[in-house]
Every structure is written in C-alpha cells, then in structure tokens.
GROMACS .gro file of C-alpha atoms in nm:
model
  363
    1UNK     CA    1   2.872   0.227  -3.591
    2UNK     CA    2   2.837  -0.116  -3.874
    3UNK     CA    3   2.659  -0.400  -3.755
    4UNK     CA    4   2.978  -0.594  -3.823
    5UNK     CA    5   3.230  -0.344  -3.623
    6UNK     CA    6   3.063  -0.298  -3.349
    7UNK     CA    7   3.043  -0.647  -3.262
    8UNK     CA    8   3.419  -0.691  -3.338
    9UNK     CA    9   3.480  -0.374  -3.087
   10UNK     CA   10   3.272  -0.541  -2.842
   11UNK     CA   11   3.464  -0.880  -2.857
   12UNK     CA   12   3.806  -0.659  -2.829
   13UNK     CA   13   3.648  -0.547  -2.500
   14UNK     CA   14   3.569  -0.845  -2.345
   15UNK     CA   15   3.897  -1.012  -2.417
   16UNK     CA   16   4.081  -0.713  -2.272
   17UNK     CA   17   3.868  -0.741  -1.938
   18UNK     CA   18   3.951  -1.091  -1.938
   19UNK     CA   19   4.307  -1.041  -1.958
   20UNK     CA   20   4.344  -0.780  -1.738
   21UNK     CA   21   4.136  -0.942  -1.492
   22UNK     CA   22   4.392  -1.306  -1.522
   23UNK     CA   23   4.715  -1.011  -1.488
   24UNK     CA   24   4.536  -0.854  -1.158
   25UNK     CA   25   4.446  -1.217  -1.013
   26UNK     CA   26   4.653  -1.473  -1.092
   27UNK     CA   27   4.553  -1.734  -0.811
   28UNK     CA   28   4.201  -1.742  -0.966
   29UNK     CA   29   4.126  -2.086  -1.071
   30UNK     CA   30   4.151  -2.075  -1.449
   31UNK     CA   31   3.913  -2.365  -1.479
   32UNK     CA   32   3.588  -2.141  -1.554
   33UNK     CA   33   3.596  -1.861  -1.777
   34UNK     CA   34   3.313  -1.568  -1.760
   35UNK     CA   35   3.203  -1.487  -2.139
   36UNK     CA   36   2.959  -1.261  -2.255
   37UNK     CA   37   2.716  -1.285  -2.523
   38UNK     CA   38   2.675  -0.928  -2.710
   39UNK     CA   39   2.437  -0.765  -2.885
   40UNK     CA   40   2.249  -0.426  -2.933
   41UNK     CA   41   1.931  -0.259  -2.945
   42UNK     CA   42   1.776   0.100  -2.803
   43UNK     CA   43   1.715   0.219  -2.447
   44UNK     CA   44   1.310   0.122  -2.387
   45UNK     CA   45   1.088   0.260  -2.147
   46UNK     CA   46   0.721   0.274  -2.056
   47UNK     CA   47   0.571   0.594  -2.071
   48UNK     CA   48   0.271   0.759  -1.904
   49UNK     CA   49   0.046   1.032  -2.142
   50UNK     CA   50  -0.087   1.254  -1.891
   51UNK     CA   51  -0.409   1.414  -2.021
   52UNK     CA   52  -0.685   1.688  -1.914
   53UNK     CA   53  -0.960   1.536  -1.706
   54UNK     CA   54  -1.177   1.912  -1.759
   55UNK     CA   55  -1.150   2.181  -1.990
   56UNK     CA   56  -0.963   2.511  -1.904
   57UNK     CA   57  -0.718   2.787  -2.042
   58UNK     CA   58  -0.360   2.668  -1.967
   59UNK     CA   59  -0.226   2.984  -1.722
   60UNK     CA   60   0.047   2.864  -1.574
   61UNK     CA   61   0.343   2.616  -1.744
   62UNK     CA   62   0.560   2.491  -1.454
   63UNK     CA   63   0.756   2.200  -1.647
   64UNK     CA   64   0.934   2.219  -1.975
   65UNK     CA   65   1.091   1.868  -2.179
   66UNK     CA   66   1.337   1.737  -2.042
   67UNK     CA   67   1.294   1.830  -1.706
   68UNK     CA   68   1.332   1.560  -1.379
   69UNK     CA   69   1.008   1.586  -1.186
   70UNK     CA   70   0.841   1.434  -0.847
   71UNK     CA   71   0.539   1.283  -0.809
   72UNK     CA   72   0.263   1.506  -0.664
   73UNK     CA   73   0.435   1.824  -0.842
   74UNK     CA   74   0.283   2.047  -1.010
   75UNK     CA   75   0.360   2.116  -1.431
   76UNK     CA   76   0.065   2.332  -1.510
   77UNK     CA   77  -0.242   2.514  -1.404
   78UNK     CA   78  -0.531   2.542  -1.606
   79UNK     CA   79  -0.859   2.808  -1.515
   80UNK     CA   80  -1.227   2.821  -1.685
   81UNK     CA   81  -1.412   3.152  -1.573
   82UNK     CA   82  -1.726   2.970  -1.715
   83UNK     CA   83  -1.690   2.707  -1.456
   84UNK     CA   84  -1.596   2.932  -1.153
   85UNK     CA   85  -1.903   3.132  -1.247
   86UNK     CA   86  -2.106   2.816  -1.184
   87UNK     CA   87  -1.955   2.685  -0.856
   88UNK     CA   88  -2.021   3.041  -0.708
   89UNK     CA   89  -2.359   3.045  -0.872
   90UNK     CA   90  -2.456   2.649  -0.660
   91UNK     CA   91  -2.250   2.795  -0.403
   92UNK     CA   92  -2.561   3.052  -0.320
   93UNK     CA   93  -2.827   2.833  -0.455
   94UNK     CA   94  -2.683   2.534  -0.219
   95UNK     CA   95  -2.673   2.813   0.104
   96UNK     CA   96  -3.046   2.925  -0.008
   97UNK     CA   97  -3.199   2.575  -0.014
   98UNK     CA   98  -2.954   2.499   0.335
   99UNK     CA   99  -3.151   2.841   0.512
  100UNK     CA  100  -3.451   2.677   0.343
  101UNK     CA  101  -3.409   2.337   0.489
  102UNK     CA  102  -3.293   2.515   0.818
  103UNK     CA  103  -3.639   2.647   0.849
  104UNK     CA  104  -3.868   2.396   0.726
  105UNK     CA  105  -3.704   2.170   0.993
  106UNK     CA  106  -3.801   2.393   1.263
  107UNK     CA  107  -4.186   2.487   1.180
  108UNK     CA  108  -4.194   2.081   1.131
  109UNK     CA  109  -4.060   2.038   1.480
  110UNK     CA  110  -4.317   2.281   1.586
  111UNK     CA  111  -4.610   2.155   1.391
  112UNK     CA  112  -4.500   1.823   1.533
  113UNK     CA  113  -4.529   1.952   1.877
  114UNK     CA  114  -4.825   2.179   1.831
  115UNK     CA  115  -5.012   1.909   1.671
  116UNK     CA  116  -4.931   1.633   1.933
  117UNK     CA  117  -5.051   1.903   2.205
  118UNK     CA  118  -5.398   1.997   2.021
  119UNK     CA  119  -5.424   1.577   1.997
  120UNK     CA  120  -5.369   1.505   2.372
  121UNK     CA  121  -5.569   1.820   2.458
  122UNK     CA  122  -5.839   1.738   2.257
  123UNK     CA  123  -5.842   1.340   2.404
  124UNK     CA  124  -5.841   1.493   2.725
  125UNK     CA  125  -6.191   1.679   2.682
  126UNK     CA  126  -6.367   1.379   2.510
  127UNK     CA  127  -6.241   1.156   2.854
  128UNK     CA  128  -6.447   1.448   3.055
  129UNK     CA  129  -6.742   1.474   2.838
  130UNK     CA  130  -6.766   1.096   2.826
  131UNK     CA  131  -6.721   1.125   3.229
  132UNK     CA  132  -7.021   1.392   3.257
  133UNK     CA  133  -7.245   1.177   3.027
  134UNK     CA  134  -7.190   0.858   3.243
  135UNK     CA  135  -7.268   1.063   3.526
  136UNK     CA  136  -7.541   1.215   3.356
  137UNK     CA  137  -7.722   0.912   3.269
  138UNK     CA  138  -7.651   0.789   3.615
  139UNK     CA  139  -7.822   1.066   3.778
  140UNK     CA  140  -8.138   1.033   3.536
  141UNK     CA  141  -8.156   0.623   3.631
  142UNK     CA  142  -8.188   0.765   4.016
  143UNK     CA  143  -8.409   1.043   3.899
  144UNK     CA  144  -8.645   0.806   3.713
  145UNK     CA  145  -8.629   0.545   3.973
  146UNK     CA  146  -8.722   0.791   4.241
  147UNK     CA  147  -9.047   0.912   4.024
  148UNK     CA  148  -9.135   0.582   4.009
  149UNK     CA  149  -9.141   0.526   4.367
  150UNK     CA  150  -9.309   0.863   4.416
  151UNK     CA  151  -9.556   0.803   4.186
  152UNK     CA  152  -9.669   0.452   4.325
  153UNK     CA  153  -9.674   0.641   4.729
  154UNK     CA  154  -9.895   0.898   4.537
  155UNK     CA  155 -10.130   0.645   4.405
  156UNK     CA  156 -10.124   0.476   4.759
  157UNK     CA  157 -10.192   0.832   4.920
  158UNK     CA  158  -9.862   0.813   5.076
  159UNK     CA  159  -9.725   1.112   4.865
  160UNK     CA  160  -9.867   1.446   4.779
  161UNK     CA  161  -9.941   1.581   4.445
  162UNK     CA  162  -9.594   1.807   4.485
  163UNK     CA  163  -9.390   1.548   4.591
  164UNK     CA  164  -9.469   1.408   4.227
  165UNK     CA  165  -9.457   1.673   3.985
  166UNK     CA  166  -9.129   1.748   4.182
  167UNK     CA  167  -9.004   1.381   4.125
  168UNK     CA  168  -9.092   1.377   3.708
  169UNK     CA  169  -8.970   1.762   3.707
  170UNK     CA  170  -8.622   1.569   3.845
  171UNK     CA  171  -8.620   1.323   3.571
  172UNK     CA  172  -8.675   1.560   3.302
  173UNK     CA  173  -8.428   1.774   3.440
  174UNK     CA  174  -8.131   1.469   3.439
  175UNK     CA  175  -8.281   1.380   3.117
  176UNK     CA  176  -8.204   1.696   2.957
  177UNK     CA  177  -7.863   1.711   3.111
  178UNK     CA  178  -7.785   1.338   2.887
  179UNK     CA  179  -7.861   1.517   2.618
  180UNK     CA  180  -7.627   1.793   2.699
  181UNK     CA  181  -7.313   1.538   2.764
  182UNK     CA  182  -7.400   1.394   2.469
  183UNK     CA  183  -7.384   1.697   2.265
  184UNK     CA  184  -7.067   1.767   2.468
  185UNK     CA  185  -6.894   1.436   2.366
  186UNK     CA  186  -6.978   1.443   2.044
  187UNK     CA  187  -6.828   1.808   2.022
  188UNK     CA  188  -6.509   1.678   2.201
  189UNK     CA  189  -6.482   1.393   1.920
  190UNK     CA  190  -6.483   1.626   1.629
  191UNK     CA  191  -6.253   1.813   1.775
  192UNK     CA  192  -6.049   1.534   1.831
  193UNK     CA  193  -6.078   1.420   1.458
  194UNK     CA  194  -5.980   1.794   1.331
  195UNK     CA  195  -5.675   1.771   1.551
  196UNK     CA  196  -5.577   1.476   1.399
  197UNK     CA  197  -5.594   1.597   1.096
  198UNK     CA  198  -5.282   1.814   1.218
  199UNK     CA  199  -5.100   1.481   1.155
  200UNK     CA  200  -5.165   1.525   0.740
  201UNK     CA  201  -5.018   1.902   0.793
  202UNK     CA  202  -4.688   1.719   0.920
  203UNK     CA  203  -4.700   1.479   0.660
  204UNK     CA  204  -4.739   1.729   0.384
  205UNK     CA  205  -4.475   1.933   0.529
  206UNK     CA  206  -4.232   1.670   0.600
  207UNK     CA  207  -4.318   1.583   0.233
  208UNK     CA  208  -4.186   1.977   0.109
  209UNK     CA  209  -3.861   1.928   0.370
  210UNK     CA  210  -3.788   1.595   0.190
  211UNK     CA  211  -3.793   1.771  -0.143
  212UNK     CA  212  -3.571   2.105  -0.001
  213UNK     CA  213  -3.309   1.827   0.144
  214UNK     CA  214  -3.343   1.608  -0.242
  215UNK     CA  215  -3.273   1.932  -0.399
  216UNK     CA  216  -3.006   2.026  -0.152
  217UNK     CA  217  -2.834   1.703  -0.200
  218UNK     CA  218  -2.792   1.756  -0.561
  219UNK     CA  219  -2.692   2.124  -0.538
  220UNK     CA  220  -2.401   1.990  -0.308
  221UNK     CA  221  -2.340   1.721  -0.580
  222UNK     CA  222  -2.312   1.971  -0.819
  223UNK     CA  223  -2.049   2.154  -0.606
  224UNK     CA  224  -1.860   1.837  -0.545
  225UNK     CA  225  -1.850   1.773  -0.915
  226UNK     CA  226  -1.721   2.153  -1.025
  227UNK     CA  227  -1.483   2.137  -0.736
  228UNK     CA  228  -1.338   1.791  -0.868
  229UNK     CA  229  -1.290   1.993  -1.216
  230UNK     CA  230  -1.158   2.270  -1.063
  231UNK     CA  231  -0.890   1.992  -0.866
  232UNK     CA  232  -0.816   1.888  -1.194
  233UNK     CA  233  -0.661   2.226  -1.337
  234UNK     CA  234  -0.405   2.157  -1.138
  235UNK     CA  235  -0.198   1.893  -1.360
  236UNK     CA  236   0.001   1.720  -1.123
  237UNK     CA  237   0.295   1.434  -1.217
  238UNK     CA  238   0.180   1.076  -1.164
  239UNK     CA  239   0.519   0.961  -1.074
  240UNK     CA  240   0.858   1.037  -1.022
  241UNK     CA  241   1.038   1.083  -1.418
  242UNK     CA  242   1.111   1.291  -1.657
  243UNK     CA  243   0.888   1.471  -1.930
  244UNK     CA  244   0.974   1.341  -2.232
  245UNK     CA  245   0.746   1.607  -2.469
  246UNK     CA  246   0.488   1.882  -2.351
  247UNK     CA  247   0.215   1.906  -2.579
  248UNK     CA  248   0.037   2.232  -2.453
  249UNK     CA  249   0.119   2.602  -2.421
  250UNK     CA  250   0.065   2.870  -2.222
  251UNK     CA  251  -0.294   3.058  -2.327
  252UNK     CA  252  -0.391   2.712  -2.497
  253UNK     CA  253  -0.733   2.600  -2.494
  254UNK     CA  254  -0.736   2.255  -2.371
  255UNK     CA  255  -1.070   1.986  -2.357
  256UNK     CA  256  -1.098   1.681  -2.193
  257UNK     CA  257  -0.887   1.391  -2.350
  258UNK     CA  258  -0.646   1.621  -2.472
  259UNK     CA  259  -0.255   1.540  -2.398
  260UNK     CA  260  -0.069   1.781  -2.163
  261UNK     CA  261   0.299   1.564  -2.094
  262UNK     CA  262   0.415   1.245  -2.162
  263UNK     CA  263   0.619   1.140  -1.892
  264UNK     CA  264   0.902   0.855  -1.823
  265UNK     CA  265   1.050   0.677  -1.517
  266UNK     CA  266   1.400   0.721  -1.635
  267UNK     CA  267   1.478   0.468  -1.372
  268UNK     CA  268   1.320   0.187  -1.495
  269UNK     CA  269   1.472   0.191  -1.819
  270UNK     CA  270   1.501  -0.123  -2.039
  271UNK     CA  271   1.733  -0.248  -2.345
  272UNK     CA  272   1.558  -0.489  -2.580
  273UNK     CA  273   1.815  -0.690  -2.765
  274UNK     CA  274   1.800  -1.029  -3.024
  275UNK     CA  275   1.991  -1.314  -2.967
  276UNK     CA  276   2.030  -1.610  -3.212
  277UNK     CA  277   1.844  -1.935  -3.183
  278UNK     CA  278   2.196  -2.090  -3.125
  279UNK     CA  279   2.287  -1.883  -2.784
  280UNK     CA  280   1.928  -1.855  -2.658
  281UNK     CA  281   1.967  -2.151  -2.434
  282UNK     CA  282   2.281  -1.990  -2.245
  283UNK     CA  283   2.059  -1.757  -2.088
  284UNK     CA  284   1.869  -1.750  -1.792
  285UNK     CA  285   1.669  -1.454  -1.601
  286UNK     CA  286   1.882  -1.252  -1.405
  287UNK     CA  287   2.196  -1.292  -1.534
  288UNK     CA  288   2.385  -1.008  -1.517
  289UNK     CA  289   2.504  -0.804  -1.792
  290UNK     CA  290   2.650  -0.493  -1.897
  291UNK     CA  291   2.496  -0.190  -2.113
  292UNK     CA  292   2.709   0.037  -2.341
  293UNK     CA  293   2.622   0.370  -2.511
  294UNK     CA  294   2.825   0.486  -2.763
  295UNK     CA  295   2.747   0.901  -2.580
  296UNK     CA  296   2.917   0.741  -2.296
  297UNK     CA  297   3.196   0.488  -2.362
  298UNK     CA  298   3.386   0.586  -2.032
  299UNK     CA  299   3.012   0.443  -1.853
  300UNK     CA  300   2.896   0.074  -1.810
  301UNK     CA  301   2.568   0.049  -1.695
  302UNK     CA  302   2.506  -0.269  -1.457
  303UNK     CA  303   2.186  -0.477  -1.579
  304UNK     CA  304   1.969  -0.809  -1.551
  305UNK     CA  305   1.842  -1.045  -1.793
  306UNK     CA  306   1.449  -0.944  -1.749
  307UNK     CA  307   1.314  -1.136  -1.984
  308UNK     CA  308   1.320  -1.369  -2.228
  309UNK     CA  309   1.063  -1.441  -2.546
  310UNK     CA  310   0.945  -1.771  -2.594
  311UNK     CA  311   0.901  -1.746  -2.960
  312UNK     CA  312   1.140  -1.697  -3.207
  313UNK     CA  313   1.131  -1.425  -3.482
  314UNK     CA  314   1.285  -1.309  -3.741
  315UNK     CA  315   1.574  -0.989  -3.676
  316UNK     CA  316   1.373  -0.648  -3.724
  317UNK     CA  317   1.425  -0.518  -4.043
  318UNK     CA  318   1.607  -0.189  -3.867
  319UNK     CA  319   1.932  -0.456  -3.878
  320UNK     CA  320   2.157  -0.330  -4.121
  321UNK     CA  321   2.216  -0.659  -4.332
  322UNK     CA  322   1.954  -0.896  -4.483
  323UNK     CA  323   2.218  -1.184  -4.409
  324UNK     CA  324   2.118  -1.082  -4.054
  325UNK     CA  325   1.766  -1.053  -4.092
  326UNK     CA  326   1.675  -1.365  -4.172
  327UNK     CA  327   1.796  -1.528  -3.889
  328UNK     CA  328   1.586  -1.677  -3.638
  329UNK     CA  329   1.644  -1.461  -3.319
  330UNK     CA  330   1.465  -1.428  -2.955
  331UNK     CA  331   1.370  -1.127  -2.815
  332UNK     CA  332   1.559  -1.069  -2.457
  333UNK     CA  333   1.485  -0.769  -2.243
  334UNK     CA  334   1.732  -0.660  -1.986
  335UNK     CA  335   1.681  -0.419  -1.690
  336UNK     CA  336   1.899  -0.155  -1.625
  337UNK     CA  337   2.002  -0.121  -1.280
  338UNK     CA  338   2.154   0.229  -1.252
  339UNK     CA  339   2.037   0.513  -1.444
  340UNK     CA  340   2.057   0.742  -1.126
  341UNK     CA  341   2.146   1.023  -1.362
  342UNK     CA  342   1.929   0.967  -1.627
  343UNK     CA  343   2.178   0.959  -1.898
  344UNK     CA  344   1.983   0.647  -2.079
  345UNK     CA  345   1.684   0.777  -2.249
  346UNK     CA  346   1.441   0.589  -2.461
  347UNK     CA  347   1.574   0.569  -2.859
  348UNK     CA  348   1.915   0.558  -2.771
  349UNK     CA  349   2.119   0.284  -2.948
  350UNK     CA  350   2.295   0.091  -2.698
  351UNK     CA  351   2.508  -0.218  -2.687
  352UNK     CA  352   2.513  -0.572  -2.387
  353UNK     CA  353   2.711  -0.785  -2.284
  354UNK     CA  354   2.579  -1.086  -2.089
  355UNK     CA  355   2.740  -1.276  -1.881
  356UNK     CA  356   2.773  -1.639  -1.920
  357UNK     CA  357   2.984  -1.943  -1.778
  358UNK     CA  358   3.143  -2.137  -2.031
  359UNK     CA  359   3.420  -2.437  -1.914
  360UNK     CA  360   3.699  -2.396  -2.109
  361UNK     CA  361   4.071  -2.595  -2.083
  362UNK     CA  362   4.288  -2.433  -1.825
  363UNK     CA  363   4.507  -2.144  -1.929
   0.00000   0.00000   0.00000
C-alpha cells in the first residue's frame, strides 16, 4: 500500500471510530477528544542463534521452521562415536586407577599400623635393656664394694684367701654382665632406628597414593568434560518461541560454533515506527496504541509506547518518497501486548495508531 494512501486509510479509520463511538455514547462529555498519531514500520523482534557447544553427526531433527516450541524441548540430537569411544575408554581407566587407589589405601593403613607396632615394640625393648643395664651396673657397684671390704678383712687376717678370690670373681662377673646390657641396649636402639625408618616406607607410599588419587582426579575430569559434550548433543530450546530458520540437516556434520536454529519469542514482539519532530512531544511511554497488519485487517493488536529515541534522524531511506526522507523524525518503539497466536512475525509491514488527548471545542 503508497506511503500517501495508507495514511489517508488510516485517518478514515480513526474518524469512523470516533463517530461511532459519539453515536454509541452520547452522554460522554465532548470536551476531550482521543486522537491518534499514525504511522508504520515492520514487526521487530529479538532473536536468539542457538549454536553447537561440541561436535557431532546431527541424528535426530525434532523441530522444523516455523514451529512453536517450549523451553527445555528438545529440536535435535547430535552423536560422535569418536567421543563415546573415549568416555568408555576413561570410564575403565578411571575404575582401574579407583581399584588402584582402593588398594594403596589399605596396605598404607597397614604399613601405618605395622610400622607404629614395630616402633612401640621396639621402644619397649630399649626401656628393658636400659632397665637390665641400670641394674647391671648396680649390682657391679655392690660387687666391687664388697671386694673392697673383703680385701681390706684379708689384709687384716679377718678373711681367708677364698673369701677374696670369691669377692673379685663377683665383680668380674657383674662387670661382664654391664657389658652385656650394654650390648643389649645398644641392639634395642638400632632396632629402634630401623623401625623408624618404617615411617619413610609410609611416606613414600603415601607419596604413590597421592599420585593414583592426582591421576584419578583428572581421569574423572576427563569424564565430566566428555559427559558435558555428550549433554550438549542434545540441542535443547532456550526459551519459549518459535524457530524462525533451521540451519542444519539430518546426517550433517556439525563443529562447535556452528548455527543449529534461530529462535524468536513471538510474544515479545515489537513495531518500530518514525514520528516527525513536530508530534514527538505528544508522546509519552506507555501510551497506548493500536497495531494494524494489512494480512489481518479484521485484527487490532493492543500495544504500548516502549520507547522513545532521544535523537532525531533522518526517515530510513526504505520510505517511499524523498519528500519524506528528509524529514527530521524520532525513532518510537511500541510493545505489542497480544500476539497469543503468533500471527505478528518479524518483517511484517505493519501500521499504529497512538493514542493521544487533544482539547478540542465541544461538538
């Protein structure tokens, strides 16, 4: 439809709603007229490009154009035998290194306790050889002492030549037995010191479980990250909308990156329009309005004044005259209110009418 007739249809239009609304109610104070500003653009709407997050063979094609969807449903399925092959390949390396890590915990636990035992045992025996050598050395101090006394009766005449060499035969006797507790403690303290040593067994051990558990932690990574690719062949809608194109079919090849659907919330659907410099200031946001499609002219579609530009511009150059063009317009943006039945979709030309109060001389 011209530039020029449309906007002499649309004033036709508003002048018959007037007067049919004044015929319908005539006790309505005719001190306040609504008018409408018109003007027309094309049904706007953010879209969402969905796109592969892994590669895979598309297998599966749910969805076709055109078609409403929910969010959460599923519009195609991808597969990769390459990648299946190696989940279920650090599937069985993660179980081997988990039976691995299984059993180096257990011969640590009973290093740990063996070694702790051999420690206290061997503690133990250096207490009783240290025991026997004090007692030892005790028994030679009595031993020597008593060969002393002996040996000064002897000289006196007051012992006999036995009673001596069995006194010194004492000493030498207790004597020998220090040097057996000392052998005996210092046999007990090396094998103290080679227990301990157990202790650098556990360490080195601990040390090989540390690197089983590291190694298990990234085969289990590496599971987690196949798994989250494997998630991802299933291509699932971000929202509730309609796909507006498909980009991929069945058998395709796809790679990361790559477009699958471009999608649109057909219910948030917008109608960008230009208004002259010289009606700009009889708008506010949210004021009401009225949207028109030309596939529809049975249909008005309720709306709000969204937004409003704050520069001015020249008209597009898609206006049909360059009388128009070089006017100074603003940009408005209204949203529509009810597109329950998606019937406005992005492209379409469209025409508004906004709603304005104008005081005007009573009828």
């Amino acid at each position: 439809m011209p530039w020029t007739k449309r906007i002499l249809y649309l004033s036709v239009v508003v002048l018959a709603i007037v007067l049919i609304f004044f015929t319908i109610n005539p006790n309505t104070k005719r001190d306040v007229v609504y008018e409408t500003i018109s003007a027309s653009g094309r049904i706007e709407g953010r879209t969402t490009e969905l796109t592969a997050n892994s590669p895979g063979k598309v297998i599966e094609l749910r969805r076709d154009e055109g078609e409403s969807v929910r969010q959460g449903e599923t519009l195609a399925i991808l597969n990769d035998a390459a990648i299946r092959a190696k989940l279920d390949m650090a599937a069985q390396q993660l179980a081997a290194l988990e039976k691995q890590l299984q059993a180096a915990n257990t011969y640590l636990e009973i290093l740990t306790d063996q070694v702790d035992l051999e420690i206290k045992q061997a503690k133990a025996s250096v207490n009783v050889a240290e025991a026997k050598l004090q007692t030892a050395r005790a028994a030679f101090t009595v031993a020597e002492k008593e060969s002393q006394r002996v040996k000064k009766l002897e000289q006196q005449q007051y012992a006999s030549e036995q009673m001596k060499d069995t006194a010194i035969l004492q000493t030498e006797v207790r004597e020998s037995s220090i040097r057996e507790a000392e052998a005996a403690v210092l046999q007990t303290q090396a094998q103290l010191a080679l227990a301990k040593l157990g202790r650098k067994r556990i360490d080195a051990k601990r040390a090989e479980r540390d690197a089983l558990s590291m190694q298990s932690a990234q085969a289990e990574s590496s599971m987690r990250e196949l798994k989250a690719l494997i998630d991802d062949w299933n291509i699932q809608s971000p929202l509730n909308g309609t796909i507006l194109t498909r980009s991929i079919e069945l058998g395709e090849q796809v790679r990361p990156g790559m477009p699958l659907f471009t999608l649109m919330d057909l219910q948030r659907v917008t109608l960008k329009v230009f208004i002259p410099e010289t009606q700009i200031g009889q708008l506010t946001l949210n004021q009401e309005a009225e949207v028109l499609i030309d596939a529809y002219p049975d249909r008005r579609f309720p709306a709000r004044v969204k937004q409003i530009a704050q520069q001015a511009e020249f008209t597009p150059k898609n206006v049909e005259t360059r009388e128009e063009r070089v006017k100074l317009v603003f940009a408005v943006e209204l949203a529509i209110l009810d597109n329950k039945d998606n019937l406005l979709k992005p492209g379409m030309p469209a025409d508004a009418l906004i709603v304005v109060q104008a005081p005007v001389n009573p009828l």
